[in-house]
């Protein structure tokens, strides 16, 4: 067994990631992925971050949150405010991490008392929290009220989108593999049993909630620095529902499901462009039908299995070896 | 984890390739204009009304043979009342559909969000109803590729403040503003500034948000105060209800508003009886005997079977304004159309005859309309400065 | 002082609407532990049905009210049968998501058929536009009508729940579903009946709002729906008098927040009350704290 082959296998995921990044970057450079497709790509990446992080809260930990738009708006506004005063890459990075941290702090403070509530009460409480955040932004001086903040320089590009999207996915999958993650899943399965087993349920719920809020803050910051503009009405109740639809369609408890459905819904939404009135009706029908006939979503709690692909990869170098 | 990333990668690459192969082909016999409006979502009514006007104008022009021998083709998308979507669609119209100009969106926020895209791709964007002061001009000077054909907020706010003071002789005002729109806030600020600078006092300033229906609490709290006029910067949906509830509570002072009042729905919401002693500023009056106005009203009624409102008229004018620019442009490029639009002189539209000034705003007179029993009773032109 | 009285009058008329909607929420939650997000939209449908009765069919107020209540009842039962019944034993979260789906479906379905714009009710005439002035306090006939209809409906409801067989069944099912079934109560019928009652009240609230405010639109149910839920929680969910008290309290709080110049924060205050109640006394004003059993 060749040591290089082993190393190559170990590194394969990083190589593939790097290749993806480079291929898309090249396609952007030669303008095959034009500005419009880039915008769609940005929407998909941002939605993936939102969906994966909501999945951690709702799908894996079993805490029904309707407040994701609120956390996203905190990230978006923080980043916008910093970027308007400091339009540099450092300002952008400060905006992203500042926004995400602030969202996480709010998530922690809100989560601590409300996560004691069960299921539907929590949903309503988080919904209320998100509305309160929106109303505050609507009335604050620094956020320019209803008119929102415009003229935000565009710093988000494919590089940042890619890095933060992959970063979010890696952090959350690794969290779920850790003992903390398993504790979270046990809460979803049976909270009382988990508690009886000595798991500090509140702590894990709050942890998951805070991580989710942090990632939503990142997504919001990327959004603000891509679309030039933020305003309170963007982050209403329906935005939270949009993210929820992605998670539910993909499967609560499946990271790859969330990713797939974020991409799928972006495509559907482009196709439905001309039938905008029907879009929401179809969304609604989809929610109902999925819940009635396939409540586990497209992927259930399974992850995509790519055995064939993987086998192929390990097969190719070994054939070379044999020659 | 690895699998997840793998599939993600594969999908993204495939998607990118597919999507990039599906470029629409362009047809050289028509001139394409993009329409990027709020056809669904929160402010769908403004978008839909504007598009009715636009389609009427384009139909009329195409019937008459088009522009320079070419027909006008509209590429219409719905931005769902979302700013991000408006930006994305503006990009789509400019890069994929290759339009020479984009009409809309209707609201200032969404319109502003598309301006960086316009500048980047050198395709002009024009709105019929983005009224915020900083839409076409900011601290860096005029935004080259942004145009509008409506008044800005300070123009209307100032105009109504002067009208209240000078023409109606009213000194003590209460402002009830729509604080969920920049339109309401902009008007309120400017009204207040001018009103107080010229000797009036603003006794109270109250706020509501879009979609509110119960204004009794606000009205009760102002009722005890000493005032002789109410200014309502906002749209007819709520203004109609405020007027109705104010009259029900016995508040019968004059009520002032701006072009957001102009809709046949104002009468049905407030009731004809409540609509006395109500004045609002507008672009035109249906009483105007100018054939341009009367022809538009007739044409609109025959196509849609209803009275036009301000958004209809502005949409109609917007399309004509941009197509007029296209007809004068030296070439069919965004840049040439932009230059032609900036050079517009004495464009004769339904919403007034105007020229484009150095800040890409129209220079036109304000019309103040008085309502009596819900109908337009009289109108007068306000010449500013 | 006079202003205070006037504000209380305003608050009571607004609160009546919340109370009517909250009753439906509270009964449904009490019996199947579901936040029926679609409830606010049934209220919206009631408003539209009333609108078409009055404009297209030229009916008077009372017949329109009855038609709206009957049709809303049918809609409520249908929703329960199609969307919620198959999920009776599913996870709570699944039912809640379905409820959100149903709510969006009704909202945008209605928008598809009647358009997004506001509609206004036909102008009221005669007795309906009278008003009573007591000093500077003005009470309109429509306000009296709202309160009167609300009180009558609540009395009827209270009678049904307390004095009839089906009401007894409702109370039994909400107390213990399985035990009720063992005692020979038809749980499905009882749940349907609960939805029917709640929807009828929501329909009535819809048409009252149409008459009172004169403005309806397809998304009008969202906010009142959420606030009515807050009212139900405030009063103690599952408790009928609690929903009434909660509704009137929320109405009065809202009016006072707006009346004293903070109208911008009105909705925020309502949601803050909700969160506080949930944290401090989740059982609500009228509720008793119960221990959780394994």
PDB file of C-alpha atoms in Angstrom, chain A residues 50-319:
ATOM      1  CA  UNK A  50     -29.673  29.226   7.177  1.00  0.00           C
ATOM      2  CA  UNK A  51     -31.212  25.819   6.592  1.00  0.00           C
ATOM      3  CA  UNK A  52     -28.335  23.801   7.985  1.00  0.00           C
ATOM      4  CA  UNK A  53     -28.249  25.928  11.111  1.00  0.00           C
ATOM      5  CA  UNK A  54     -32.022  25.769  11.584  1.00  0.00           C
ATOM      6  CA  UNK A  55     -31.821  22.039  11.065  1.00  0.00           C
ATOM      7  CA  UNK A  56     -29.454  21.845  14.015  1.00  0.00           C
ATOM      8  CA  UNK A  57     -32.085  23.525  16.204  1.00  0.00           C
ATOM      9  CA  UNK A  58     -35.263  22.038  14.791  1.00  0.00           C
ATOM     10  CA  UNK A  59     -34.230  18.850  13.052  1.00  0.00           C
ATOM     11  CA  UNK A  60     -31.573  17.508  15.382  1.00  0.00           C
ATOM     12  CA  UNK A  61     -32.397  19.010  18.752  1.00  0.00           C
ATOM     13  CA  UNK A  62     -36.141  18.967  18.168  1.00  0.00           C
ATOM     14  CA  UNK A  63     -36.750  22.562  19.285  1.00  0.00           C
ATOM     15  CA  UNK A  64     -39.223  24.240  16.984  1.00  0.00           C
ATOM     16  CA  UNK A  65     -37.916  27.736  16.278  1.00  0.00           C
ATOM     17  CA  UNK A  66     -39.705  30.286  14.115  1.00  0.00           C
ATOM     18  CA  UNK A  67     -37.185  33.002  14.853  1.00  0.00           C
ATOM     19  CA  UNK A  68     -34.441  32.404  12.355  1.00  0.00           C
ATOM     20  CA  UNK A  69     -35.216  35.551  10.385  1.00  0.00           C
ATOM     21  CA  UNK A  70     -34.648  37.557  13.551  1.00  0.00           C
ATOM     22  CA  UNK A  71     -31.124  36.238  14.006  1.00  0.00           C
ATOM     23  CA  UNK A  72     -30.427  36.701  10.338  1.00  0.00           C
ATOM     24  CA  UNK A  73     -31.524  40.330  10.545  1.00  0.00           C
ATOM     25  CA  UNK A  74     -29.150  40.975  13.456  1.00  0.00           C
ATOM     26  CA  UNK A  75     -26.254  39.724  11.363  1.00  0.00           C
ATOM     27  CA  UNK A  76     -27.388  41.672   8.326  1.00  0.00           C
ATOM     28  CA  UNK A  77     -27.827  44.966  10.136  1.00  0.00           C
ATOM     29  CA  UNK A  78     -24.578  44.676  12.090  1.00  0.00           C
ATOM     30  CA  UNK A  79     -22.608  43.976   8.959  1.00  0.00           C
ATOM     31  CA  UNK A  80     -24.380  46.758   7.050  1.00  0.00           C
ATOM     32  CA  UNK A  81     -23.750  49.317   9.771  1.00  0.00           C
ATOM     33  CA  UNK A  82     -20.063  48.414  10.044  1.00  0.00           C
ATOM     34  CA  UNK A  83     -19.565  48.299   6.273  1.00  0.00           C
ATOM     35  CA  UNK A  84     -21.154  51.699   5.752  1.00  0.00           C
ATOM     36  CA  UNK A  85     -18.620  53.200   8.122  1.00  0.00           C
ATOM     37  CA  UNK A  86     -15.657  51.028   7.193  1.00  0.00           C
ATOM     38  CA  UNK A  87     -15.939  49.848   3.591  1.00  0.00           C
ATOM     39  CA  UNK A  88     -12.884  47.575   3.622  1.00  0.00           C
ATOM     40  CA  UNK A  89     -12.311  43.850   3.716  1.00  0.00           C
ATOM     41  CA  UNK A  90     -11.479  44.174   7.398  1.00  0.00           C
ATOM     42  CA  UNK A  91     -14.752  45.954   7.933  1.00  0.00           C
ATOM     43  CA  UNK A  92     -16.527  43.159   6.101  1.00  0.00           C
ATOM     44  CA  UNK A  93     -14.913  40.469   8.225  1.00  0.00           C
ATOM     45  CA  UNK A  94     -15.597  42.486  11.362  1.00  0.00           C
ATOM     46  CA  UNK A  95     -19.188  42.805  10.186  1.00  0.00           C
ATOM     47  CA  UNK A  96     -19.582  39.087   9.651  1.00  0.00           C
ATOM     48  CA  UNK A  97     -18.112  38.049  12.963  1.00  0.00           C
ATOM     49  CA  UNK A  98     -19.610  40.966  14.860  1.00  0.00           C
ATOM     50  CA  UNK A  99     -23.026  40.195  13.407  1.00  0.00           C
ATOM     51  CA  UNK A 100     -22.724  36.504  14.092  1.00  0.00           C
ATOM     52  CA  UNK A 101     -21.542  37.094  17.649  1.00  0.00           C
ATOM     53  CA  UNK A 102     -24.315  39.540  18.359  1.00  0.00           C
ATOM     54  CA  UNK A 103     -26.863  37.120  16.943  1.00  0.00           C
ATOM     55  CA  UNK A 104     -25.374  34.379  19.108  1.00  0.00           C
ATOM     56  CA  UNK A 105     -25.551  36.557  22.220  1.00  0.00           C
ATOM     57  CA  UNK A 106     -29.187  37.411  21.538  1.00  0.00           C
ATOM     58  CA  UNK A 107     -29.852  33.760  20.786  1.00  0.00           C
ATOM     59  CA  UNK A 108     -28.318  32.782  24.086  1.00  0.00           C
ATOM     60  CA  UNK A 109     -30.251  35.389  26.073  1.00  0.00           C
ATOM     61  CA  UNK A 110     -33.533  34.517  24.387  1.00  0.00           C
ATOM     62  CA  UNK A 111     -32.885  30.805  24.491  1.00  0.00           C
ATOM     63  CA  UNK A 112     -32.078  30.608  28.164  1.00  0.00           C
ATOM     64  CA  UNK A 113     -35.595  31.339  29.413  1.00  0.00           C
ATOM     65  CA  UNK A 114     -37.689  30.274  26.411  1.00  0.00           C
ATOM     66  CA  UNK A 115     -36.097  26.910  25.765  1.00  0.00           C
ATOM     67  CA  UNK A 116     -37.704  25.653  28.932  1.00  0.00           C
ATOM     68  CA  UNK A 117     -40.914  25.807  26.959  1.00  0.00           C
ATOM     69  CA  UNK A 118     -42.028  22.811  25.007  1.00  0.00           C
ATOM     70  CA  UNK A 119     -42.751  22.476  21.298  1.00  0.00           C
ATOM     71  CA  UNK A 120     -45.443  24.829  20.151  1.00  0.00           C
ATOM     72  CA  UNK A 121     -44.980  27.321  22.966  1.00  0.00           C
ATOM     73  CA  UNK A 122     -41.379  27.673  21.947  1.00  0.00           C
ATOM     74  CA  UNK A 123     -42.406  28.209  18.326  1.00  0.00           C
ATOM     75  CA  UNK A 124     -44.686  31.055  19.319  1.00  0.00           C
ATOM     76  CA  UNK A 125     -42.150  32.563  21.707  1.00  0.00           C
ATOM     77  CA  UNK A 126     -39.398  32.574  19.068  1.00  0.00           C
ATOM     78  CA  UNK A 127     -41.817  34.001  16.552  1.00  0.00           C
ATOM     79  CA  UNK A 128     -42.630  36.770  19.011  1.00  0.00           C
ATOM     80  CA  UNK A 129     -38.943  37.394  19.630  1.00  0.00           C
ATOM     81  CA  UNK A 130     -38.243  37.688  15.929  1.00  0.00           C
ATOM     82  CA  UNK A 131     -41.103  40.169  15.534  1.00  0.00           C
ATOM     83  CA  UNK A 132     -39.804  42.223  18.451  1.00  0.00           C
ATOM     84  CA  UNK A 133     -36.362  42.386  16.838  1.00  0.00           C
ATOM     85  CA  UNK A 134     -37.924  43.510  13.571  1.00  0.00           C
ATOM     86  CA  UNK A 135     -39.978  46.200  15.295  1.00  0.00           C
ATOM     87  CA  UNK A 136     -36.875  47.454  17.092  1.00  0.00           C
ATOM     88  CA  UNK A 137     -35.020  47.749  13.792  1.00  0.00           C
ATOM     89  CA  UNK A 138     -38.039  49.562  12.397  1.00  0.00           C
ATOM     90  CA  UNK A 139     -37.780  52.189  15.116  1.00  0.00           C
ATOM     91  CA  UNK A 140     -34.081  52.618  15.651  1.00  0.00           C
ATOM     92  CA  UNK A 141     -32.166  55.630  14.417  1.00  0.00           C
ATOM     93  CA  UNK A 142     -29.021  53.745  13.444  1.00  0.00           C
ATOM     94  CA  UNK A 143     -30.936  51.318  11.240  1.00  0.00           C
ATOM     95  CA  UNK A 144     -32.715  54.139   9.420  1.00  0.00           C
ATOM     96  CA  UNK A 145     -36.165  52.780  10.245  1.00  0.00           C
ATOM     97  CA  UNK A 146     -38.483  51.574   7.528  1.00  0.00           C
ATOM     98  CA  UNK A 147     -36.360  52.943   4.718  1.00  0.00           C
ATOM     99  CA  UNK A 148     -33.564  50.577   5.678  1.00  0.00           C
ATOM    100  CA  UNK A 149     -29.889  50.921   4.896  1.00  0.00           C
ATOM    101  CA  UNK A 150     -28.913  51.293   1.269  1.00  0.00           C
ATOM    102  CA  UNK A 151     -25.649  51.707  -0.578  1.00  0.00           C
ATOM    103  CA  UNK A 152     -23.917  48.890   1.275  1.00  0.00           C
ATOM    104  CA  UNK A 153     -20.752  48.042  -0.675  1.00  0.00           C
ATOM    105  CA  UNK A 154     -20.665  44.542  -2.128  1.00  0.00           C
ATOM    106  CA  UNK A 155     -17.969  42.446  -0.539  1.00  0.00           C
ATOM    107  CA  UNK A 156     -19.585  39.046  -0.576  1.00  0.00           C
ATOM    108  CA  UNK A 157     -18.224  37.012  -3.439  1.00  0.00           C
ATOM    109  CA  UNK A 158     -17.969  33.372  -4.329  1.00  0.00           C
ATOM    110  CA  UNK A 159     -14.878  32.943  -2.160  1.00  0.00           C
ATOM    111  CA  UNK A 160     -16.555  34.157   1.029  1.00  0.00           C
ATOM    112  CA  UNK A 161     -19.808  32.395   0.264  1.00  0.00           C
ATOM    113  CA  UNK A 162     -17.975  29.156  -0.269  1.00  0.00           C
ATOM    114  CA  UNK A 163     -15.763  29.472   2.782  1.00  0.00           C
ATOM    115  CA  UNK A 164     -18.600  30.321   5.132  1.00  0.00           C
ATOM    116  CA  UNK A 165     -20.994  27.783   3.694  1.00  0.00           C
ATOM    117  CA  UNK A 166     -18.490  24.947   3.939  1.00  0.00           C
ATOM    118  CA  UNK A 167     -17.354  26.248   7.323  1.00  0.00           C
ATOM    119  CA  UNK A 168     -20.925  26.145   8.645  1.00  0.00           C
ATOM    120  CA  UNK A 169     -21.492  22.653   7.312  1.00  0.00           C
ATOM    121  CA  UNK A 170     -18.236  21.360   8.786  1.00  0.00           C
ATOM    122  CA  UNK A 171     -18.788  22.965  12.168  1.00  0.00           C
ATOM    123  CA  UNK A 172     -22.333  21.675  12.460  1.00  0.00           C
ATOM    124  CA  UNK A 173     -21.618  18.144  11.234  1.00  0.00           C
ATOM    125  CA  UNK A 174     -18.679  17.880  13.589  1.00  0.00           C
ATOM    126  CA  UNK A 175     -20.764  19.223  16.443  1.00  0.00           C
ATOM    127  CA  UNK A 176     -23.389  16.594  15.730  1.00  0.00           C
ATOM    128  CA  UNK A 177     -20.776  13.840  15.746  1.00  0.00           C
ATOM    129  CA  UNK A 178     -19.477  14.942  19.119  1.00  0.00           C
ATOM    130  CA  UNK A 179     -20.961  13.891  22.423  1.00  0.00           C
ATOM    131  CA  UNK A 180     -22.696  17.278  22.585  1.00  0.00           C
ATOM    132  CA  UNK A 181     -24.388  16.547  19.283  1.00  0.00           C
ATOM    133  CA  UNK A 182     -25.534  13.154  20.439  1.00  0.00           C
ATOM    134  CA  UNK A 183     -26.905  14.716  23.571  1.00  0.00           C
ATOM    135  CA  UNK A 184     -28.903  17.101  21.380  1.00  0.00           C
ATOM    136  CA  UNK A 185     -30.289  14.243  19.318  1.00  0.00           C
ATOM    137  CA  UNK A 186     -31.261  12.396  22.471  1.00  0.00           C
ATOM    138  CA  UNK A 187     -33.273  15.436  23.533  1.00  0.00           C
ATOM    139  CA  UNK A 188     -35.182  15.274  20.265  1.00  0.00           C
ATOM    140  CA  UNK A 189     -35.847  11.569  20.716  1.00  0.00           C
ATOM    141  CA  UNK A 190     -37.091  11.792  24.279  1.00  0.00           C
ATOM    142  CA  UNK A 191     -36.452  14.789  26.431  1.00  0.00           C
ATOM    143  CA  UNK A 192     -37.543  13.223  29.678  1.00  0.00           C
ATOM    144  CA  UNK A 193     -35.489  10.096  29.118  1.00  0.00           C
ATOM    145  CA  UNK A 194     -32.494  12.232  28.191  1.00  0.00           C
ATOM    146  CA  UNK A 195     -32.878  14.180  31.385  1.00  0.00           C
ATOM    147  CA  UNK A 196     -33.163  10.974  33.361  1.00  0.00           C
ATOM    148  CA  UNK A 197     -29.906   9.816  31.813  1.00  0.00           C
ATOM    149  CA  UNK A 198     -28.225  12.812  33.350  1.00  0.00           C
ATOM    150  CA  UNK A 199     -28.119  15.059  30.307  1.00  0.00           C
ATOM    151  CA  UNK A 200     -28.416  18.725  31.158  1.00  0.00           C
ATOM    152  CA  UNK A 201     -31.114  19.326  28.556  1.00  0.00           C
ATOM    153  CA  UNK A 202     -31.355  23.078  28.969  1.00  0.00           C
ATOM    154  CA  UNK A 203     -27.635  23.479  28.458  1.00  0.00           C
ATOM    155  CA  UNK A 204     -27.575  21.482  25.251  1.00  0.00           C
ATOM    156  CA  UNK A 205     -30.684  23.103  23.905  1.00  0.00           C
ATOM    157  CA  UNK A 206     -29.227  26.534  24.533  1.00  0.00           C
ATOM    158  CA  UNK A 207     -25.918  25.476  22.971  1.00  0.00           C
ATOM    159  CA  UNK A 208     -27.628  24.280  19.807  1.00  0.00           C
ATOM    160  CA  UNK A 209     -29.783  27.388  19.716  1.00  0.00           C
ATOM    161  CA  UNK A 210     -26.780  29.679  20.098  1.00  0.00           C
ATOM    162  CA  UNK A 211     -24.783  27.935  17.386  1.00  0.00           C
ATOM    163  CA  UNK A 212     -27.795  28.130  15.106  1.00  0.00           C
ATOM    164  CA  UNK A 213     -28.191  31.834  15.818  1.00  0.00           C
ATOM    165  CA  UNK A 214     -24.491  32.410  15.164  1.00  0.00           C
ATOM    166  CA  UNK A 215     -24.697  30.791  11.738  1.00  0.00           C
ATOM    167  CA  UNK A 216     -27.896  32.667  10.895  1.00  0.00           C
ATOM    168  CA  UNK A 217     -26.004  35.853  11.769  1.00  0.00           C
ATOM    169  CA  UNK A 218     -23.284  34.907   9.277  1.00  0.00           C
ATOM    170  CA  UNK A 219     -25.906  34.281   6.612  1.00  0.00           C
ATOM    171  CA  UNK A 220     -27.474  37.666   7.297  1.00  0.00           C
ATOM    172  CA  UNK A 221     -24.118  39.435   7.063  1.00  0.00           C
ATOM    173  CA  UNK A 222     -23.333  37.763   3.739  1.00  0.00           C
ATOM    174  CA  UNK A 223     -26.787  38.772   2.536  1.00  0.00           C
ATOM    175  CA  UNK A 224     -26.316  42.424   3.455  1.00  0.00           C
ATOM    176  CA  UNK A 225     -22.931  42.614   1.770  1.00  0.00           C
ATOM    177  CA  UNK A 226     -24.248  41.014  -1.402  1.00  0.00           C
ATOM    178  CA  UNK A 227     -27.591  42.665  -2.052  1.00  0.00           C
ATOM    179  CA  UNK A 228     -26.586  46.287  -1.275  1.00  0.00           C
ATOM    180  CA  UNK A 229     -29.632  46.806   0.890  1.00  0.00           C
ATOM    181  CA  UNK A 230     -31.305  45.741   4.125  1.00  0.00           C
ATOM    182  CA  UNK A 231     -34.683  46.732   5.491  1.00  0.00           C
ATOM    183  CA  UNK A 232     -36.848  45.414   8.312  1.00  0.00           C
ATOM    184  CA  UNK A 233     -39.636  43.989   6.171  1.00  0.00           C
ATOM    185  CA  UNK A 234     -37.175  41.595   4.526  1.00  0.00           C
ATOM    186  CA  UNK A 235     -36.876  39.707   7.783  1.00  0.00           C
ATOM    187  CA  UNK A 236     -40.516  39.075   8.579  1.00  0.00           C
ATOM    188  CA  UNK A 237     -42.362  35.957   9.593  1.00  0.00           C
ATOM    189  CA  UNK A 238     -42.316  34.644   6.023  1.00  0.00           C
ATOM    190  CA  UNK A 239     -38.523  34.583   5.896  1.00  0.00           C
ATOM    191  CA  UNK A 240     -38.484  32.199   8.855  1.00  0.00           C
ATOM    192  CA  UNK A 241     -41.091  30.092   7.099  1.00  0.00           C
ATOM    193  CA  UNK A 242     -38.976  30.019   3.935  1.00  0.00           C
ATOM    194  CA  UNK A 243     -36.079  28.547   5.866  1.00  0.00           C
ATOM    195  CA  UNK A 244     -38.378  26.117   7.638  1.00  0.00           C
ATOM    196  CA  UNK A 245     -39.719  24.902   4.295  1.00  0.00           C
ATOM    197  CA  UNK A 246     -36.193  24.139   3.138  1.00  0.00           C
ATOM    198  CA  UNK A 247     -35.464  22.157   6.292  1.00  0.00           C
ATOM    199  CA  UNK A 248     -38.743  20.254   6.250  1.00  0.00           C
ATOM    200  CA  UNK A 249     -38.524  19.430   2.561  1.00  0.00           C
ATOM    201  CA  UNK A 250     -34.962  18.189   2.894  1.00  0.00           C
ATOM    202  CA  UNK A 251     -35.711  16.184   5.967  1.00  0.00           C
ATOM    203  CA  UNK A 252     -35.457  17.204   9.575  1.00  0.00           C
ATOM    204  CA  UNK A 253     -32.251  15.684  10.763  1.00  0.00           C
ATOM    205  CA  UNK A 254     -30.446  15.508   7.450  1.00  0.00           C
ATOM    206  CA  UNK A 255     -27.724  18.000   6.606  1.00  0.00           C
ATOM    207  CA  UNK A 256     -27.387  16.843   3.029  1.00  0.00           C
ATOM    208  CA  UNK A 257     -31.170  16.978   2.764  1.00  0.00           C
ATOM    209  CA  UNK A 258     -31.154  20.661   3.699  1.00  0.00           C
ATOM    210  CA  UNK A 259     -28.462  21.358   1.140  1.00  0.00           C
ATOM    211  CA  UNK A 260     -30.279  19.484  -1.586  1.00  0.00           C
ATOM    212  CA  UNK A 261     -33.587  21.125  -0.908  1.00  0.00           C
ATOM    213  CA  UNK A 262     -32.047  24.613  -0.766  1.00  0.00           C
ATOM    214  CA  UNK A 263     -30.732  24.031  -4.273  1.00  0.00           C
ATOM    215  CA  UNK A 264     -33.941  22.410  -5.441  1.00  0.00           C
ATOM    216  CA  UNK A 265     -36.118  25.236  -4.126  1.00  0.00           C
ATOM    217  CA  UNK A 266     -33.908  27.849  -5.768  1.00  0.00           C
ATOM    218  CA  UNK A 267     -34.391  26.083  -9.086  1.00  0.00           C
ATOM    219  CA  UNK A 268     -38.141  25.746  -8.538  1.00  0.00           C
ATOM    220  CA  UNK A 269     -38.393  29.376  -7.598  1.00  0.00           C
ATOM    221  CA  UNK A 270     -36.611  30.385 -10.812  1.00  0.00           C
ATOM    222  CA  UNK A 271     -38.952  28.227 -12.840  1.00  0.00           C
ATOM    223  CA  UNK A 272     -41.976  29.638 -11.019  1.00  0.00           C
ATOM    224  CA  UNK A 273     -40.782  33.171 -11.723  1.00  0.00           C
ATOM    225  CA  UNK A 274     -43.636  33.755 -14.142  1.00  0.00           C
ATOM    226  CA  UNK A 275     -46.325  32.367 -11.843  1.00  0.00           C
ATOM    227  CA  UNK A 276     -45.549  34.315  -8.747  1.00  0.00           C
ATOM    228  CA  UNK A 277     -49.039  34.137  -7.279  1.00  0.00           C
ATOM    229  CA  UNK A 278     -48.919  30.396  -7.480  1.00  0.00           C
ATOM    230  CA  UNK A 279     -45.528  30.156  -5.855  1.00  0.00           C
ATOM    231  CA  UNK A 280     -46.801  30.593  -2.312  1.00  0.00           C
ATOM    232  CA  UNK A 281     -49.758  28.303  -2.935  1.00  0.00           C
ATOM    233  CA  UNK A 282     -47.437  25.584  -4.170  1.00  0.00           C
ATOM    234  CA  UNK A 283     -45.147  26.159  -1.199  1.00  0.00           C
ATOM    235  CA  UNK A 284     -48.070  25.728   1.139  1.00  0.00           C
ATOM    236  CA  UNK A 285     -49.340  22.628  -0.622  1.00  0.00           C
ATOM    237  CA  UNK A 286     -45.858  21.181  -0.537  1.00  0.00           C
ATOM    238  CA  UNK A 287     -45.646  21.694   3.216  1.00  0.00           C
ATOM    239  CA  UNK A 288     -48.994  20.009   3.796  1.00  0.00           C
ATOM    240  CA  UNK A 289     -48.386  17.119   1.435  1.00  0.00           C
ATOM    241  CA  UNK A 290     -44.912  16.406   2.757  1.00  0.00           C
ATOM    242  CA  UNK A 291     -46.235  16.379   6.301  1.00  0.00           C
ATOM    243  CA  UNK A 292     -49.137  14.103   5.394  1.00  0.00           C
ATOM    244  CA  UNK A 293     -47.317  11.604   3.219  1.00  0.00           C
ATOM    245  CA  UNK A 294     -43.649  11.906   3.946  1.00  0.00           C
ATOM    246  CA  UNK A 295     -43.232  13.709   7.267  1.00  0.00           C
ATOM    247  CA  UNK A 296     -39.557  12.805   7.298  1.00  0.00           C
ATOM    248  CA  UNK A 297     -38.915  14.940   4.181  1.00  0.00           C
ATOM    249  CA  UNK A 298     -36.968  13.982   1.076  1.00  0.00           C
ATOM    250  CA  UNK A 299     -34.043  12.492   2.935  1.00  0.00           C
ATOM    251  CA  UNK A 300     -35.538  11.624   6.279  1.00  0.00           C
ATOM    252  CA  UNK A 301     -32.706  11.659   8.762  1.00  0.00           C
ATOM    253  CA  UNK A 302     -30.367   9.914   6.348  1.00  0.00           C
ATOM    254  CA  UNK A 303     -27.418  11.544   4.691  1.00  0.00           C
ATOM    255  CA  UNK A 304     -26.686  11.163   1.018  1.00  0.00           C
ATOM    256  CA  UNK A 305     -24.875   7.957   0.394  1.00  0.00           C
ATOM    257  CA  UNK A 306     -22.338   8.099  -2.355  1.00  0.00           C
ATOM    258  CA  UNK A 307     -20.822   4.681  -2.059  1.00  0.00           C
ATOM    259  CA  UNK A 308     -20.522   4.310  -5.809  1.00  0.00           C
ATOM    260  CA  UNK A 309     -18.697   7.563  -6.127  1.00  0.00           C
ATOM    261  CA  UNK A 310     -16.435   6.732  -3.258  1.00  0.00           C
ATOM    262  CA  UNK A 311     -15.723   3.254  -4.545  1.00  0.00           C
ATOM    263  CA  UNK A 312     -14.869   4.717  -7.867  1.00  0.00           C
ATOM    264  CA  UNK A 313     -12.370   7.027  -6.255  1.00  0.00           C
ATOM    265  CA  UNK A 314     -10.641   4.327  -4.302  1.00  0.00           C
ATOM    266  CA  UNK A 315     -10.762   2.054  -7.316  1.00  0.00           C
ATOM    267  CA  UNK A 316      -8.951   4.341  -9.677  1.00  0.00           C
ATOM    268  CA  UNK A 317      -5.654   4.731  -7.830  1.00  0.00           C
ATOM    269  CA  UNK A 318      -5.555   1.072  -6.913  1.00  0.00           C
ATOM    270  CA  UNK A 319      -5.772   0.093 -10.559  1.00  0.00           C
TER     271      UNK A 319
END
